[in-house]
Structure formats: structure tokens, C-alpha cells
Coordinates of C-alpha atoms in Angstrom, one line a residue:
M1 CA -80.5 -21.9 -165.0
R2 CA -80.5 -20.6 -161.5
L3 CA -82.8 -17.8 -160.6
R4 CA -82.8 -16.5 -157.1
T5 CA -85.4 -13.8 -156.8
P6 CA -88.6 -13.6 -154.9
L7 CA -89.7 -16.1 -157.6
A8 CA -87.0 -18.6 -157.1
L9 CA -85.7 -20.4 -160.1
F10 CA -83.2 -22.6 -161.7
G11 CA -80.1 -24.4 -161.1
A12 CA -77.8 -24.7 -163.9
A13 CA -75.1 -25.9 -166.1
L14 CA -74.1 -25.8 -169.7
L15 CA -73.9 -28.0 -172.6
V16 CA -71.1 -30.0 -174.0
L17 CA -70.9 -31.6 -177.2
V18 CA -68.6 -34.4 -177.3
G19 CA -66.9 -36.6 -179.7
P20 CA -67.0 -40.2 -180.5
P21 CA -64.2 -42.5 -179.8
L22 CA -61.7 -42.6 -177.1
L23 CA -58.5 -43.9 -178.5
A24 CA -55.7 -45.2 -176.6
T25 CA -54.9 -47.2 -179.7
G26 CA -55.7 -44.5 -182.2
D27 CA -59.3 -45.5 -183.1
G28 CA -61.0 -45.8 -179.7
S29 CA -62.0 -49.4 -180.3
D30 CA -60.4 -50.6 -177.0
T31 CA -62.6 -48.2 -174.9
G32 CA -65.9 -48.9 -176.8
T33 CA -66.5 -45.2 -177.4
Q34 CA -66.0 -45.0 -181.2
I35 CA -69.0 -43.6 -182.9
P36 CA -68.3 -43.3 -186.6
G37 CA -70.4 -40.6 -188.3
L38 CA -71.4 -38.8 -185.1
R39 CA -73.1 -35.5 -185.7
F40 CA -73.8 -32.6 -183.4
M41 CA -76.9 -30.5 -184.3
V42 CA -76.9 -26.8 -183.3
P43 CA -80.5 -25.5 -183.1
N44 CA -79.6 -21.9 -183.7
T45 CA -77.3 -19.8 -185.9
P46 CA -73.5 -19.8 -185.9
G47 CA -71.8 -17.8 -183.2
G48 CA -74.3 -18.5 -180.4
G49 CA -73.7 -20.4 -177.2
Y50 CA -75.0 -23.8 -178.5
D51 CA -72.8 -23.4 -181.6
I52 CA -69.6 -22.4 -179.6
T53 CA -70.2 -25.3 -177.2
A54 CA -70.7 -27.8 -180.0
R55 CA -67.6 -26.7 -182.0
T56 CA -65.5 -26.5 -178.9
M57 CA -66.4 -30.0 -177.8
A58 CA -65.8 -31.4 -181.2
K59 CA -62.3 -29.9 -181.3
N60 CA -61.6 -30.9 -177.7
A61 CA -62.5 -34.5 -178.5
E62 CA -60.2 -34.5 -181.5
D63 CA -57.3 -32.8 -179.7
A64 CA -57.7 -35.2 -176.7
G65 CA -57.4 -38.1 -179.1
L66 CA -60.9 -39.3 -178.3
T67 CA -62.3 -39.2 -181.8
H68 CA -62.2 -37.5 -185.1
N69 CA -64.4 -36.1 -187.9
I70 CA -67.4 -35.1 -185.8
E71 CA -69.8 -33.1 -188.0
V72 CA -71.3 -30.0 -186.5
F73 CA -74.2 -28.4 -188.4
N74 CA -76.8 -25.7 -187.7
L75 CA -80.5 -26.0 -188.0
P76 CA -81.9 -22.8 -186.6
G77 CA -85.5 -21.8 -186.1
A78 CA -88.2 -21.1 -183.5
G79 CA -85.9 -20.8 -180.6
G80 CA -84.4 -24.2 -181.1
T81 CA -87.6 -26.2 -181.5
V82 CA -87.1 -26.7 -185.2
G83 CA -83.9 -28.6 -184.3
L84 CA -85.7 -30.4 -181.4
T85 CA -88.4 -31.6 -183.7
R86 CA -85.8 -32.9 -186.2
L87 CA -84.0 -34.7 -183.4
V88 CA -87.2 -36.4 -182.1
G89 CA -88.0 -37.5 -185.7
E90 CA -84.6 -39.3 -185.8
H91 CA -85.9 -42.2 -183.7
G92 CA -83.2 -44.7 -182.9
N93 CA -80.4 -42.7 -184.4
G94 CA -77.4 -43.2 -182.1
K95 CA -75.1 -41.0 -184.2
L96 CA -77.0 -37.7 -183.7
A97 CA -76.9 -35.4 -180.7
L98 CA -78.4 -32.0 -180.0
S99 CA -76.6 -29.1 -178.3
M100 CA -79.2 -27.5 -176.1
G101 CA -80.0 -25.7 -172.9
L102 CA -82.4 -23.6 -171.0
G103 CA -83.4 -21.7 -174.2
V104 CA -84.9 -24.8 -175.7
V105 CA -86.9 -25.5 -172.5
G106 CA -88.4 -22.0 -172.7
A107 CA -89.0 -22.2 -176.5
V108 CA -91.0 -25.4 -176.1
H109 CA -93.5 -23.4 -174.0
T110 CA -93.6 -20.1 -175.9
N111 CA -93.7 -21.7 -179.3
K112 CA -96.1 -24.5 -178.3
S113 CA -93.8 -27.0 -179.8
P114 CA -95.3 -30.5 -180.5
S115 CA -92.0 -32.0 -179.6
T116 CA -90.7 -31.6 -176.1
L117 CA -87.5 -32.6 -174.2
A118 CA -89.4 -35.4 -172.6
D119 CA -89.4 -37.0 -176.0
T120 CA -85.6 -37.1 -176.2
T121 CA -82.9 -39.3 -174.6
P122 CA -81.1 -37.2 -171.9
I123 CA -77.3 -37.6 -172.2
A124 CA -75.7 -34.9 -170.0
R125 CA -75.7 -31.5 -168.6
L126 CA -72.2 -30.2 -168.5
T127 CA -71.8 -26.6 -167.6
E128 CA -73.4 -23.4 -166.4
E129 CA -72.5 -19.7 -166.8
P130 CA -73.9 -16.3 -165.9
D131 CA -75.5 -14.1 -168.4
I132 CA -74.0 -10.7 -168.9
V133 CA -75.4 -7.2 -169.6
V134 CA -73.5 -5.5 -172.4
V135 CA -73.6 -2.4 -174.6
G136 CA -71.5 -1.3 -177.5
K137 CA -68.4 0.8 -177.0
D138 CA -70.2 3.9 -178.2
S139 CA -73.2 3.4 -175.9
P140 CA -74.1 6.4 -173.7
Y141 CA -74.4 3.9 -170.8
R142 CA -71.1 3.5 -169.0
T143 CA -72.3 1.9 -165.8
I144 CA -75.2 -0.5 -164.9
G145 CA -76.5 2.4 -162.7
Q146 CA -76.9 4.7 -165.7
L147 CA -78.6 2.0 -167.7
L148 CA -81.1 1.2 -165.0
A149 CA -81.9 4.8 -164.5
A150 CA -82.8 5.2 -168.2
W151 CA -84.6 1.9 -168.3
K152 CA -86.8 2.8 -165.3
K153 CA -87.6 6.2 -166.7
N154 CA -88.9 4.8 -170.0
P155 CA -88.7 1.0 -170.5
A156 CA -90.1 1.1 -174.0
A157 CA -87.3 3.5 -175.1
V158 CA -84.5 1.1 -174.0
P159 CA -85.0 -2.1 -175.9
V160 CA -83.1 -5.1 -174.7
G161 CA -81.9 -7.7 -177.1
G162 CA -81.4 -11.4 -176.2
G163 CA -80.2 -14.4 -178.1
S164 CA -83.1 -16.6 -177.2
S165 CA -86.9 -16.7 -177.7
P166 CA -89.3 -15.7 -174.9
G167 CA -88.9 -18.2 -172.1
G168 CA -85.2 -18.7 -172.8
P169 CA -82.3 -17.5 -170.6
D170 CA -81.6 -14.2 -172.4
H171 CA -85.3 -13.4 -172.1
L172 CA -85.9 -14.5 -168.5
A173 CA -82.7 -12.7 -167.1
P174 CA -83.8 -9.2 -168.2
M175 CA -87.4 -9.9 -167.1
L176 CA -86.2 -10.8 -163.6
M177 CA -83.9 -7.7 -163.7
A178 CA -86.9 -5.6 -164.6
Q179 CA -89.0 -7.0 -161.8
A180 CA -86.3 -6.4 -159.3
A181 CA -85.9 -2.8 -160.6
G182 CA -89.7 -2.1 -160.2
I183 CA -90.4 -2.3 -164.0
A184 CA -93.4 -4.4 -165.0
P185 CA -92.1 -7.3 -167.1
K186 CA -94.9 -6.7 -169.7
A187 CA -93.5 -3.1 -170.2
V188 CA -90.1 -4.4 -171.3
N189 CA -89.3 -4.0 -175.0
Y190 CA -87.6 -7.4 -175.6
V191 CA -86.1 -8.0 -179.0
P192 CA -85.4 -11.7 -179.6
F193 CA -82.6 -13.0 -181.9
D194 CA -81.8 -16.5 -182.9
G195 CA -78.6 -16.9 -180.9
G196 CA -75.9 -14.6 -179.6
G197 CA -74.3 -14.4 -183.0
E198 CA -77.3 -12.5 -184.5
L199 CA -77.6 -10.3 -181.4
L200 CA -74.0 -9.2 -181.6
A201 CA -74.4 -6.9 -184.6
S202 CA -77.3 -5.1 -183.1
V203 CA -75.5 -4.5 -179.8
L204 CA -72.4 -3.3 -181.6
G205 CA -74.5 -1.0 -183.8
N206 CA -76.6 0.3 -180.8
K207 CA -79.7 -1.0 -182.4
V208 CA -80.8 -2.1 -179.0
G209 CA -80.3 -0.3 -175.7
F210 CA -78.4 -3.2 -174.2
G211 CA -77.9 -6.9 -174.8
V212 CA -78.1 -10.0 -172.6
S213 CA -76.2 -13.1 -173.5
G214 CA -73.7 -15.7 -172.2
L215 CA -70.3 -14.6 -171.2
G216 CA -68.5 -17.2 -173.3
E217 CA -70.2 -15.8 -176.5
Y218 CA -68.8 -12.3 -176.1
R219 CA -65.7 -12.6 -174.0
D220 CA -63.4 -11.8 -177.1
Q221 CA -65.4 -8.7 -178.0
I222 CA -65.3 -7.5 -174.4
E223 CA -61.6 -8.0 -174.1
A224 CA -61.0 -6.3 -177.5
G225 CA -63.0 -3.2 -176.3
E226 CA -65.8 -3.6 -178.8
L227 CA -68.3 -4.3 -176.1
R228 CA -68.7 -2.7 -172.6
L229 CA -69.6 -5.2 -169.9
L230 CA -71.9 -3.5 -167.3
A231 CA -72.9 -6.4 -165.1
V232 CA -73.0 -10.2 -164.6
T233 CA -76.2 -12.0 -163.6
G234 CA -74.6 -14.8 -161.5
P235 CA -74.0 -14.9 -157.8
K236 CA -70.4 -13.7 -158.0
R237 CA -68.1 -11.6 -160.1
V238 CA -66.2 -13.2 -162.9
P239 CA -62.5 -13.3 -162.5
G240 CA -60.8 -11.0 -164.9
M241 CA -64.0 -9.1 -165.8
D242 CA -64.4 -5.7 -164.3
A243 CA -68.2 -5.7 -163.7
P244 CA -70.5 -6.0 -160.7
T245 CA -73.1 -8.6 -160.0
L246 CA -76.8 -7.5 -160.2
R247 CA -77.0 -7.7 -156.4
E248 CA -74.0 -5.3 -156.2
A249 CA -76.0 -3.0 -158.5
G250 CA -78.9 -3.0 -156.1
L251 CA -81.1 -5.6 -157.8
D252 CA -82.3 -8.5 -155.6
T253 CA -81.9 -11.2 -158.2
E254 CA -79.4 -13.6 -159.8
F255 CA -79.5 -15.9 -162.8
T256 CA -77.4 -18.7 -164.2
N257 CA -77.8 -20.4 -167.6
W258 CA -76.9 -24.0 -168.4
R259 CA -76.3 -26.2 -171.4
G260 CA -76.4 -29.9 -172.1
I261 CA -76.8 -32.5 -174.8
V262 CA -79.7 -34.8 -175.7
A263 CA -80.1 -37.6 -178.3
P264 CA -83.1 -38.9 -180.2
P265 CA -85.6 -41.2 -178.6
G266 CA -85.5 -45.0 -179.1
L267 CA -81.8 -45.5 -178.6
S268 CA -80.8 -49.0 -177.5
D269 CA -79.2 -49.4 -174.1
A270 CA -75.8 -49.9 -175.8
E271 CA -76.1 -46.8 -177.9
R272 CA -77.2 -44.7 -174.9
T273 CA -74.4 -46.1 -172.7
K274 CA -71.8 -45.5 -175.5
L275 CA -72.8 -41.9 -176.1
T276 CA -73.0 -41.1 -172.4
G277 CA -69.7 -42.7 -171.7
L278 CA -68.1 -40.7 -174.5
I279 CA -69.3 -37.5 -173.1
T280 CA -68.2 -38.5 -169.6
K281 CA -64.7 -39.1 -170.8
L282 CA -64.6 -35.9 -172.7
H283 CA -65.8 -34.0 -169.6
A284 CA -62.8 -35.5 -167.7
S285 CA -60.3 -34.4 -170.4
K286 CA -57.8 -31.6 -169.8
E287 CA -58.8 -30.1 -173.1
W288 CA -62.4 -29.6 -172.0
K289 CA -61.2 -28.3 -168.6
E290 CA -59.1 -25.7 -170.3
S291 CA -62.0 -24.7 -172.6
M292 CA -64.2 -24.3 -169.5
K293 CA -61.7 -22.0 -167.9
K294 CA -61.2 -20.0 -171.1
N295 CA -64.9 -19.5 -171.7
G296 CA -65.9 -18.8 -168.1
W297 CA -68.0 -21.9 -167.9
D298 CA -68.6 -23.6 -164.6
D299 CA -68.6 -27.4 -164.3
A300 CA -72.1 -28.8 -163.6
F301 CA -71.8 -32.3 -164.9
L302 CA -74.9 -34.5 -164.6
A303 CA -75.4 -37.5 -166.8
G304 CA -78.2 -40.0 -167.7
E305 CA -81.4 -40.3 -165.7
P306 CA -80.5 -37.6 -163.2
F307 CA -80.1 -35.2 -166.1
G308 CA -83.6 -36.3 -167.3
D309 CA -85.0 -35.5 -163.9
F310 CA -83.3 -32.1 -164.0
L311 CA -84.9 -31.4 -167.4
A312 CA -88.4 -32.2 -166.1
E313 CA -87.8 -29.9 -163.1
Q314 CA -86.6 -27.1 -165.4
D315 CA -89.7 -27.5 -167.6
R316 CA -92.0 -27.1 -164.6
R317 CA -90.0 -24.1 -163.3
V318 CA -90.0 -22.3 -166.6
A319 CA -93.7 -22.7 -166.9
T320 CA -94.2 -21.3 -163.3
V321 CA -91.9 -18.3 -163.9
L322 CA -93.6 -17.4 -167.2
K323 CA -96.9 -17.5 -165.4
E324 CA -95.7 -15.4 -162.4
L325 CA -94.2 -12.8 -164.7
G326 CA -97.5 -12.6 -166.6
L327 CA -95.8 -13.7 -169.8

């Protein structure tokens, strides 16, 4: 995540889930990337960003002829830390990978998880994307200015829903928005959901004043007119989306979310190299590039040890921001 506010924060990217083999011959054996039985774990409910990424990557890998039969399964709970704990418990399992991102970093802190990302094998950070501020089509708020005016007047009366636990991207983004708007972060009525899929129904039904989530999760609903896009949190407008940035709306802040993939601890050098190589080749495929464009994801590829260093930095920054926000 990239946060640029008086607090300074993150740099970003998003996750990719990849598929096993690369097959010039049809089974990937000549490239050494065949991983029979590879599974992608999604640590939240269907329809969220981790889920969309995992399923997109599995399909891209198959369409690109890189592999087949990757299993994608959901294990939601505690902001992604239930899945993280399961992953850490699969010591030495080179056929399992976790779709994750900034939300898991934050959830480790707010849920006091016994397992941390330092316990995993870092594979790759792949993409980043801005968060978006959305309301249902029947919402009284037609512009970000109208929303901010109501929010400033009575923060408690305008609940904000997010698809991550406190400390995650959909929580930090509105907290930084509030701070920039002169609203005390502790006064914000934040309603957490376990992924963007769960949040969607509440936004559509006006159960929350507004929602904050990833662009890729709600693009279809925005284009269909079911959701009204009020603003994007990144440094620039999104092509094809008629919405200002937060800075254009008068808020001195910006925020970018990222996603990546990690594996269990205890992998052999060969297993780690194989999985990292597979993801690297998937990242270079035209199928993945087309999916990034379609979903509004920006490329932020970072593999292996550099990704591990990035995870450690993000962990420190999330802890700092939570403290500075009084959260």
C-alpha cells in the first residue's frame, strides 16, 4: 500500500496466484515448473480481492498453457489470519500458496495473530491498485463533496464499510481520509466485512453510508450502474472511471493497496525456486497482462527475498500508522 499523507505510508502492489507448470510440450516438464496438485488458499470469502486474484491467476495459467487443475479454496476468518495460521502449519508443503496482501499485514497486528508473515516463504508481490469510495445507486450522496460534508457533520451517522479487518487497506484508507478531512479517526464508525464480497450487499442496500474496497472487485457493478463511484484513493484518476482522486476532492492524502503470494515455511530451495519461477512466467504472460488491464491492476512485480524485505517494511509501517492514528 502506498499512503502519502502527513503520516507517510506504503508502497504497493497486488497479488497474483499462479499456476503450476509451463508447458511448451503440454505438461510443463521441459521448463521445470510443473507442480501437480498445486492449491491456492484464499483467506477470506468468495468475491473479495484475494479470491478474484487467485481465481484469475489460476485461469490465466491454464489459458496460457502453463498448467492445469489448480485448486482454489476459501478459508476465511479473522481478517485472513486463520488462513495464515493454516499456511504456517503446512511446513514444507511446496504445493500450497496463500493469496494475500496488505489486509493480512494489518490483521496480524489487530488480531494479535500467533503466526506472522515472517513465518512464511515470500514468493512474489505482483500488483497494486487504488481503493475506491462507492455508494449504492439509491444513495443520497451523488458526489464525494456531498459525502464528506455529511461525514464531517456527524461521523457516527455515516458508517463506512470495508472488506478488511482494522489495520487492513479498506480500514486504513477511510481512516486517512478522515484525518485529512479533520475527523478524528476514533470517531469513524467503521464496519468490517470479511472481504469485498460480503461488503457489496451492504453497500447496495445502503446499510452503510459508503464503502471502501478495491477497484477490481466492484468494476462490473460500477459499469452496470448498481454502484456509484465517488472517488479513487490513488495518485491519479483511473482511465474509463468518472471519479476524482482524493486530492482533487480536497483531501491531502492518497492510498494504494497491494497483493502478493506467500508459501509455507520450510520449503526446499528447489521447491521455492520452482514456485517463484512459475509465478514469474505467469506474470510475463499476455493472459495475465490482459487481466491486469481489465481489473485496473498496476504491475508491481517483486519476487523472492526483495519481496520478503518489502513485507518486513510493510509490517513496521502498519504498526506505526495504527499507533499514529490512535488505533
